[in-house]
Coordinates of C-alpha atoms in Angstrom, one line a residue:
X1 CA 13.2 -19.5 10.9
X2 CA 12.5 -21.4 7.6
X3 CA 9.5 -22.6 5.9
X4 CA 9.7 -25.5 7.9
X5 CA 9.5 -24.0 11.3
X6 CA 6.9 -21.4 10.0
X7 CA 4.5 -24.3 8.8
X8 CA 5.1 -26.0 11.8
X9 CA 3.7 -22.8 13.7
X10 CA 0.7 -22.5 11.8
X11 CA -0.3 -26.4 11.9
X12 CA -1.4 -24.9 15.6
X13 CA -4.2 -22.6 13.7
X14 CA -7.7 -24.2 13.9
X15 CA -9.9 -23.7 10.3
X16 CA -13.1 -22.7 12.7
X17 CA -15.3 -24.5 10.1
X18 CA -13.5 -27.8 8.3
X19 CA -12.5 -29.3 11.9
X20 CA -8.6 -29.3 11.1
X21 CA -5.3 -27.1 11.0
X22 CA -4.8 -25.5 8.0
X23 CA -1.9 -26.7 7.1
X24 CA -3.2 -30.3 6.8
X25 CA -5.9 -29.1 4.9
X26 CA -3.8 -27.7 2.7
X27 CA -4.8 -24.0 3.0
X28 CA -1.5 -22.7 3.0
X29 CA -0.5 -22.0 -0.4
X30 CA 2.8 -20.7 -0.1
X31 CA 5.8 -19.4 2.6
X32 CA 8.5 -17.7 2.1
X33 CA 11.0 -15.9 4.5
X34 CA 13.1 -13.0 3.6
X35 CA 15.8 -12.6 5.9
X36 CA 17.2 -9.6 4.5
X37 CA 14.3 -7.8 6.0
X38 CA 13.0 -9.8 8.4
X39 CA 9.6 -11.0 7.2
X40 CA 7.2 -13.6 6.8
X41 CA 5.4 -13.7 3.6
X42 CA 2.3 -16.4 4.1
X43 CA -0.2 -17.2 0.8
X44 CA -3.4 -18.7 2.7
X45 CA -6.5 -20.4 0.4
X46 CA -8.9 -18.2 1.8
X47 CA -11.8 -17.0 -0.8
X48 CA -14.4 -15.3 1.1
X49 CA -12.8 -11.6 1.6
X50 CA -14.2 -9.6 5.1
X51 CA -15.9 -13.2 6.1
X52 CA -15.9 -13.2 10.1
X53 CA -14.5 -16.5 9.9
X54 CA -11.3 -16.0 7.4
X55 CA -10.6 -12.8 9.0
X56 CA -10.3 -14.9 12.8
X57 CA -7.9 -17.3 10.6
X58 CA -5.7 -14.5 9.2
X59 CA -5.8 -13.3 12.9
X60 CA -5.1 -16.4 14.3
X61 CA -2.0 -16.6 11.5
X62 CA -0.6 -13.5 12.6
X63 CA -0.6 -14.8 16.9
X64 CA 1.0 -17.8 15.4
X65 CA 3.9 -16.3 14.3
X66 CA 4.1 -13.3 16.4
X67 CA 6.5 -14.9 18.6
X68 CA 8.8 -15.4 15.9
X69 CA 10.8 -12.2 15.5
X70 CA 9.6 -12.0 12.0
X71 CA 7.5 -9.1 10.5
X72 CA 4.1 -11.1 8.9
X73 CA 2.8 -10.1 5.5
X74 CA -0.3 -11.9 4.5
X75 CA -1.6 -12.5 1.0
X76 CA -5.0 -14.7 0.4
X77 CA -6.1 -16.2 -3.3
X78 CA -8.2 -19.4 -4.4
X79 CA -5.8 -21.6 -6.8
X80 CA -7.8 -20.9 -10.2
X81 CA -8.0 -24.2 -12.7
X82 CA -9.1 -22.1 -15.6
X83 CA -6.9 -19.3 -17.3
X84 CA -8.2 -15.6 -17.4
X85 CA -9.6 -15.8 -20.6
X86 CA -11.4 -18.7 -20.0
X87 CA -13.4 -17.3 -17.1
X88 CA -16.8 -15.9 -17.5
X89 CA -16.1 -13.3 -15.0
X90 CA -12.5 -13.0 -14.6
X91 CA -12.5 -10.2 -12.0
X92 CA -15.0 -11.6 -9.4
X93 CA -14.0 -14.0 -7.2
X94 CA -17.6 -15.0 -5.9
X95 CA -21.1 -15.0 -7.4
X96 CA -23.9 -15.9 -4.9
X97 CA -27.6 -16.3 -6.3
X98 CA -30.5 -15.3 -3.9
X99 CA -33.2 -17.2 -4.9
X100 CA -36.8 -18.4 -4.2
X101 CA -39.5 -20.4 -5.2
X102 CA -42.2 -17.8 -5.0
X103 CA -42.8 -14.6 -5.5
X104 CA -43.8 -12.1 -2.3
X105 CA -40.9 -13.3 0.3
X106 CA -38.9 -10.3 0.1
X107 CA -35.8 -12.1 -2.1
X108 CA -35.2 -8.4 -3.7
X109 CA -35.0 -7.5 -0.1
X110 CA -32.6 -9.5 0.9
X111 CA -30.4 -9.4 -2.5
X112 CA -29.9 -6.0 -1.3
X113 CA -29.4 -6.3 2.1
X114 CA -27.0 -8.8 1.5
X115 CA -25.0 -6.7 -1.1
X116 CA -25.0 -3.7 0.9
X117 CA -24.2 -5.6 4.4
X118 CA -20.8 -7.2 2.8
X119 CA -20.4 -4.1 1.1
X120 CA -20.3 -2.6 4.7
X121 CA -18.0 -5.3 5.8
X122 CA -15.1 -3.8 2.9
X123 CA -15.7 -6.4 0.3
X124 CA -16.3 -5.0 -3.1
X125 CA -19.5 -5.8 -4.4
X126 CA -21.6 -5.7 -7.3
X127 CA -25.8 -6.5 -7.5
X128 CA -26.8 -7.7 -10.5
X129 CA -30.5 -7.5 -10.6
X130 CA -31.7 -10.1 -12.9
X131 CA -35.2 -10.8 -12.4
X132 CA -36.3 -9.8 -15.9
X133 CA -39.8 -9.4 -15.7
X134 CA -39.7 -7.8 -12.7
X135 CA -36.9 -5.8 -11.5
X136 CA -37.6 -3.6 -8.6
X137 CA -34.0 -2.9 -7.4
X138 CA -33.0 0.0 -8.9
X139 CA -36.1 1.8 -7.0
X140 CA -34.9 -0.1 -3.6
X141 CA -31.6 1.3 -3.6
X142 CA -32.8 4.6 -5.5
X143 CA -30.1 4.4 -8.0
X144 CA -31.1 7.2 -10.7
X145 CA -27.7 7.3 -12.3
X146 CA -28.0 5.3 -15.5
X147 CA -25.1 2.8 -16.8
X148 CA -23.0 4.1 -19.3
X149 CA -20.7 2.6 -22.1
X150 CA -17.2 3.5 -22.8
X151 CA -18.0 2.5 -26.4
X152 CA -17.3 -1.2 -25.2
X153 CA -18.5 -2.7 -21.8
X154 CA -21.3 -1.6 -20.1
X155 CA -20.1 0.7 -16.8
X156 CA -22.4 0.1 -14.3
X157 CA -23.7 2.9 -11.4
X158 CA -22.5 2.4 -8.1
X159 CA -25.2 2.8 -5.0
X160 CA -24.0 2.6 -1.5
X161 CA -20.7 1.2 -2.6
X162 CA -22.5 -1.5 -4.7
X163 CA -21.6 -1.5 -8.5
X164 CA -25.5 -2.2 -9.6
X165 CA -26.9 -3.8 -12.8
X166 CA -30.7 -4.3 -13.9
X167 CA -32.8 -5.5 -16.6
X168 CA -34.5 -1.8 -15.3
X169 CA -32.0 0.0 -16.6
X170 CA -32.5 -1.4 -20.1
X171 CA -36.6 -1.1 -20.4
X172 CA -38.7 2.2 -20.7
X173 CA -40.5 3.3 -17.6
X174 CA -43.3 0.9 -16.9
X175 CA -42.9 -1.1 -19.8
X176 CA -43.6 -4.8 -19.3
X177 CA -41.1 -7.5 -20.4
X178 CA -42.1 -9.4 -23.0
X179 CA -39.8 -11.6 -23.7
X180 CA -40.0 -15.9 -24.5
X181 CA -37.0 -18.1 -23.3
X182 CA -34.4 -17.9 -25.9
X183 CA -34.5 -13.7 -25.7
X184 CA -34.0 -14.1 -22.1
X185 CA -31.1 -16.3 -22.3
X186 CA -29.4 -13.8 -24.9
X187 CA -29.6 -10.5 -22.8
X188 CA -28.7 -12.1 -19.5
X189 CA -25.6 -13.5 -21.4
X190 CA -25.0 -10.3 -23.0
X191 CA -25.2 -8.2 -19.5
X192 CA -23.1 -11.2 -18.1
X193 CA -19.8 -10.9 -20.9
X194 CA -20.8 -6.8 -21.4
X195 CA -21.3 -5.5 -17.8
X196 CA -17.3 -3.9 -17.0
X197 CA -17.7 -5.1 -13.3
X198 CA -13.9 -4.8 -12.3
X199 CA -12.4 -6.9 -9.4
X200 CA -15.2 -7.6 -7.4
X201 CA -15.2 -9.9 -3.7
X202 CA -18.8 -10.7 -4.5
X203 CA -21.4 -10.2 -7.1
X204 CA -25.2 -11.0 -5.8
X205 CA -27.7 -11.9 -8.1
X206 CA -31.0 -11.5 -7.9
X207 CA -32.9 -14.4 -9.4
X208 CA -36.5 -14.2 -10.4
X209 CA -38.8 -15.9 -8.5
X210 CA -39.8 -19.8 -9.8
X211 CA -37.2 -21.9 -12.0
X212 CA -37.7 -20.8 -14.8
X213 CA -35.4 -19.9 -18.1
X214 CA -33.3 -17.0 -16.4
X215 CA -32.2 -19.4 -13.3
X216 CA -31.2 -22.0 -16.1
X217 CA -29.5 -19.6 -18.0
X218 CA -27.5 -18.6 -15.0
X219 CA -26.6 -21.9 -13.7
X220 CA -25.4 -22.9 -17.2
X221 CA -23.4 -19.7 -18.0
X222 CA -21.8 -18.8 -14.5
X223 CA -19.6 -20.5 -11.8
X224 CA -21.9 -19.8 -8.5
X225 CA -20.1 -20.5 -5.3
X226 CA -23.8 -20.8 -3.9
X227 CA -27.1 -19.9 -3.8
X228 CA -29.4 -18.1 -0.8
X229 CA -32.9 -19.6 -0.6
X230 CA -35.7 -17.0 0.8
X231 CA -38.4 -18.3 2.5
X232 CA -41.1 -16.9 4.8
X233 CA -42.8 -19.4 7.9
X234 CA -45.9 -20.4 5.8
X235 CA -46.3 -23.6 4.5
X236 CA -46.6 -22.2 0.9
X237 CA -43.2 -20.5 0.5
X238 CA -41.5 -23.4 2.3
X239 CA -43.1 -26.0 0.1
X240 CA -42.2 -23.7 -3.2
X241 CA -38.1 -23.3 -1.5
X242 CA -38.2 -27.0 -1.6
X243 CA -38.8 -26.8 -5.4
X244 CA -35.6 -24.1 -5.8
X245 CA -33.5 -26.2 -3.5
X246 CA -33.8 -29.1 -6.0
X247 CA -33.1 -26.6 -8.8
X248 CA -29.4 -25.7 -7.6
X249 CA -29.2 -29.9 -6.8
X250 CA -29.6 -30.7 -10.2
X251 CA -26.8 -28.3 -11.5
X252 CA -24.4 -29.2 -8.1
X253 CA -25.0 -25.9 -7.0
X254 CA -24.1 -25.4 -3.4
X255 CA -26.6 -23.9 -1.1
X256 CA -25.1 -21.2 1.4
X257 CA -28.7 -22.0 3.6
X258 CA -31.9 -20.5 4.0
X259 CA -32.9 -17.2 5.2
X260 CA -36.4 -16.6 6.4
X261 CA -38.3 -13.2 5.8
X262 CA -41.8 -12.4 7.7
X263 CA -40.3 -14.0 10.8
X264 CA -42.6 -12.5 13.0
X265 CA -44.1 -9.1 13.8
X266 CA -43.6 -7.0 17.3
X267 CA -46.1 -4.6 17.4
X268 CA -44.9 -0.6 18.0
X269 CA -48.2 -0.3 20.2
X270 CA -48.4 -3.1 22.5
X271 CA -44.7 -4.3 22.4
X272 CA -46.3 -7.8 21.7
X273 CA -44.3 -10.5 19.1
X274 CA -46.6 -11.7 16.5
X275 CA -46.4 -15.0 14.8
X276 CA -48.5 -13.8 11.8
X277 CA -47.1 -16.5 9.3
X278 CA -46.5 -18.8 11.6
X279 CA -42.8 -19.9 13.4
X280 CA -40.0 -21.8 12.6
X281 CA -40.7 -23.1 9.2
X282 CA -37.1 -22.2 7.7
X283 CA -34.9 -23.4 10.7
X284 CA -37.1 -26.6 9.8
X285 CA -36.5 -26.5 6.6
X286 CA -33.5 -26.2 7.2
X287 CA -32.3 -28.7 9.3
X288 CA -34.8 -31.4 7.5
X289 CA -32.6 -31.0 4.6
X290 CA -29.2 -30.3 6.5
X291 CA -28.3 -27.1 5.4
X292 CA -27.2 -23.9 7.3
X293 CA -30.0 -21.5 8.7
X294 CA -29.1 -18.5 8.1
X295 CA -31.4 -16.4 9.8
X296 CA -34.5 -14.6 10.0
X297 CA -35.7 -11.2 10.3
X298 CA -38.8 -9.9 11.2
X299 CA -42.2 -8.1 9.5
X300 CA -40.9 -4.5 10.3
X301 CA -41.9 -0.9 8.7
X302 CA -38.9 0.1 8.0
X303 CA -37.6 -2.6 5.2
X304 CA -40.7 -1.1 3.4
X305 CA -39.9 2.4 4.0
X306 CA -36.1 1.4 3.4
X307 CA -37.3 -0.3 0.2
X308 CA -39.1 3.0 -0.8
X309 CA -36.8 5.5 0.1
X310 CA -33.6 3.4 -1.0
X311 CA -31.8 2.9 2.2
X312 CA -31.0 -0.8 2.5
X313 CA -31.9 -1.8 6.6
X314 CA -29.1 -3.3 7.2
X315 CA -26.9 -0.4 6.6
X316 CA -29.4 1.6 10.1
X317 CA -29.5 0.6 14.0
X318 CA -31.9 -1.3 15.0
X319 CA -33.4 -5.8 15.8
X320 CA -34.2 -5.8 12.1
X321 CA -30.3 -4.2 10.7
X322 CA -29.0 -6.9 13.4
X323 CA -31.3 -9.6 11.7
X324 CA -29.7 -8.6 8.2
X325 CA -26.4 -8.6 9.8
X326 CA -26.2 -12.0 11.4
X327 CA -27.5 -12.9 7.9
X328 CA -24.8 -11.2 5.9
X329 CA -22.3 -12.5 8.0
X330 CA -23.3 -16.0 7.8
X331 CA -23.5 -15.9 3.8
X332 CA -19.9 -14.2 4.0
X333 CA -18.9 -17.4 6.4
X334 CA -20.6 -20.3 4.6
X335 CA -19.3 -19.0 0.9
X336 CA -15.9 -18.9 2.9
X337 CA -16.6 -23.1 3.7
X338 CA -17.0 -23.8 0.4
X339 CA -14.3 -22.4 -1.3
X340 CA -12.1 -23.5 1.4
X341 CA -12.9 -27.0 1.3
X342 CA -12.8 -27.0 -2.4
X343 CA -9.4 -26.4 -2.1
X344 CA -8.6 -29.1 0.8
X345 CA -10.7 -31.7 -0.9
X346 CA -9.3 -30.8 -4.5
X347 CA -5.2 -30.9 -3.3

C-alpha cells in the first residue's frame, strides 16, 4: 500500500453533511505509510472534536482501511491561516456565541446546557459568561471557587468539567454594572487576551440579550465559528431573534441554527402537553430563513431547580436532558459543517 492506494480507499467515505467523498473535498490533509511498522498514519480536516458526525467519518475511515493489513492511526486539525501569535485565542479551536434578541428565553440556560452537554461528549470546554450587566451563570452551575492569577493570566474555575469565566466573578455581590460602551469593550477584551483558557475544543459564550456594545465587541475581537439563536414560540421572541440574526449577517457570522426554549409544557398532574406560548414558531423561523433547527425543549421544573441548585439538565435522565442533547449534538454537528467546508471551499 501507498498513499495512492490509501486515498483511493477513502474516496469511498461519504462526508454525511457536504454531499461528497472526502477526498474530493479535500479533507484529507495528509497520508503517510510506515512500512517498517505497519501503519497508516491519516491527517483528516475535521474541526468539530466529539461531533456525532466527525466521529461517524473517523469511523467510517478506520472500515475503509481495515481491509488493508495496515494498523490506522488517526490525527484530525483545521489548516490555520494565521500564525500562533496572531490568534486571539490560540488554544481554542471553536468559539460558538449563544445569543438572543430578548431577554427571558432561557439563553443562560442553554449556554450552559450546551457547555456542559459537549463537555459530556469529551470535548474540552470553557463558558465564558459575558453578559455584563447581567451574569447569572456562576449561580446556574454553583461555581463558588473564584478565578485566580498566577501573577499573569487569569486561571479560570472549572464546574462540571467546564473551565468558567464571568463578568460575576469580577463585581461585588449584588452590585449593578454600571458601565457605558467603551468600558465594556475594554474588560471583555481584557478577559478575552487575560483569561489562561488552555487548549480548549470549544469555548461558549454567553451573549447578553439585544445587540448591543458587548455583541459588537465580540464579533470585532474574536473568530466565531457560529452563533446559537434562542428563541421561545411567541411572536415577540421570534420577531426580536430576527433582529440578532441580522446582527451575525452583518459581521458574516455563521449561524449554527435556532434552538427554541418554552416549547411546550406537559403537565405532572394530568399528563396533558400544553402549548402555553404557542407551537412551532422556531422550526418556522427557521426554515423561513433556511437555517438548521436545532431543537426545542420544553417548560419543565427541573431546568429551574437545575438552574438553582447548579446541575445543568442535560447532564440528568429524563424528555427534557434528551431535548438538550439532540440540541448539543446538533451544535457539535453543524460547527463540524462549517469548519469542514471552510476547508473544501478554501483548497
Amino acid at each position: 500500500m501507498n498513499e495512492a492506494d490509501v486515498r483511493e480507499q477513502l474516496a469511498d467515505v461519504e462526508d454525511p453533511d457536504l454531499g461528497d467523498d472526502i477526498v474530493s473535498l479535500g479533507l484529507v490533509n495528509d497520508v503517510a505509510v510506515d512500512g517498517a511498522d505497519g501503519t497508516v498514519h491519516v491527517s483528516l480536516a475535521l474541526g468539530a472534536p466529539f461531533s456525532p458526525h466527525e466521529s461517524a467519518i473517523a469511523e467510517d475511515v478506520r472500515a475503509a482501511l481495515a481491509d488493508t493489513g495496515l494498523e490506522v492511526s488517526l490525527s484530525a486539525s483545521i489548516p490555520d491561516e494565521l500564525d500562533a501569535d496572531e490568534q486571539v485565542l490560540p488554544g481554542v479551536k471553536n468559539v460558538i456565541a449563544v445569543a438572543s434578541g430578548k431577554g427571558g428565553v432561557g439563553k443562560s440556560t442553554m449556554a450552559v446546557n450546551i457547555a456542559a452537554g459537549l463537555s459530556e461528549l469529551g470535548a474540552r470546554v470553557g463558558l465564558f459568561d459575558a453578559d455584563v450587566y447581567g451574569p447569572n451563570v456562576p449561580r446556574m452551575v454553583s461555581a463558588e471557587e473564584r478565578p485566580q492569577t498566577d501573577g499573569e493570566a487569569i486561571v479560570p474555575p472549572e464546574r462540571f468539567g467546564v473551565k468558567l469565566m464571568s463578568m460575576d466573578f469580577l463585581t461585588g455581590e449584588d452590585d449593578p454594572v454600571i458601565w457605558r460602551g467603551p468600558m465594556v469593550h475594554k474588560i471583555i477584551t481584557q478577559l478575552v487576551e487575560d483569561v489562561e483558557w488552555g487548549e480548549l475544543d470549544y469555548v461558549v459564550m454567553d451573549l447578553p440579550p439585544g445587540t448591543g456594545d458587548t455583541q459588537l465587541t465580540i464579533l470585532q475581537t474574536l473568530p466565531l465559528t457560529g452563533a446559537v439563536i434562542v428563541t421561545t414560540p411567541q411572536e415577540v421572541a421570534l420577531d426580536d431573534a430576527v433582529k440578532g440574526l441580522r446582527m451575525f449577517g452583518k459581521h458574516d457570522t455563521n449561524v449554527l441554527g435556532i434552538a427554541e426554549n418554552m416549547a411546550g409544557f406537559r403537565c405532572p398532574d394530568c399528563g396533558g402537553f400544553h402549548e402555553i406560548f404557542g407551537s412551532g414558531g422556531g422550526k418556522a423561523l427557521a426554515q423561513e430563513h433556511e437555517l438548521p433547527f436545532l431543537g426545542g425543549v420544553p417548560l419543565d421544573p427541573a431546568v429551574r431547580t437545575g438552574g438553582d441548585e447548579g446541575e445543568p439538565v442535560v447532564l440528568g435522565e429524563g424528555e427534557t436532558a434528551d431535548a438538550f442533547r439532540v440540541i448539543v449534538e446538533n451544535v457539535a454537528n453543524n460547527a463540524g459543517v462549517v469548519r469542514r467546508r471552510g476547508v473544501s471551499e478554501g483548497r
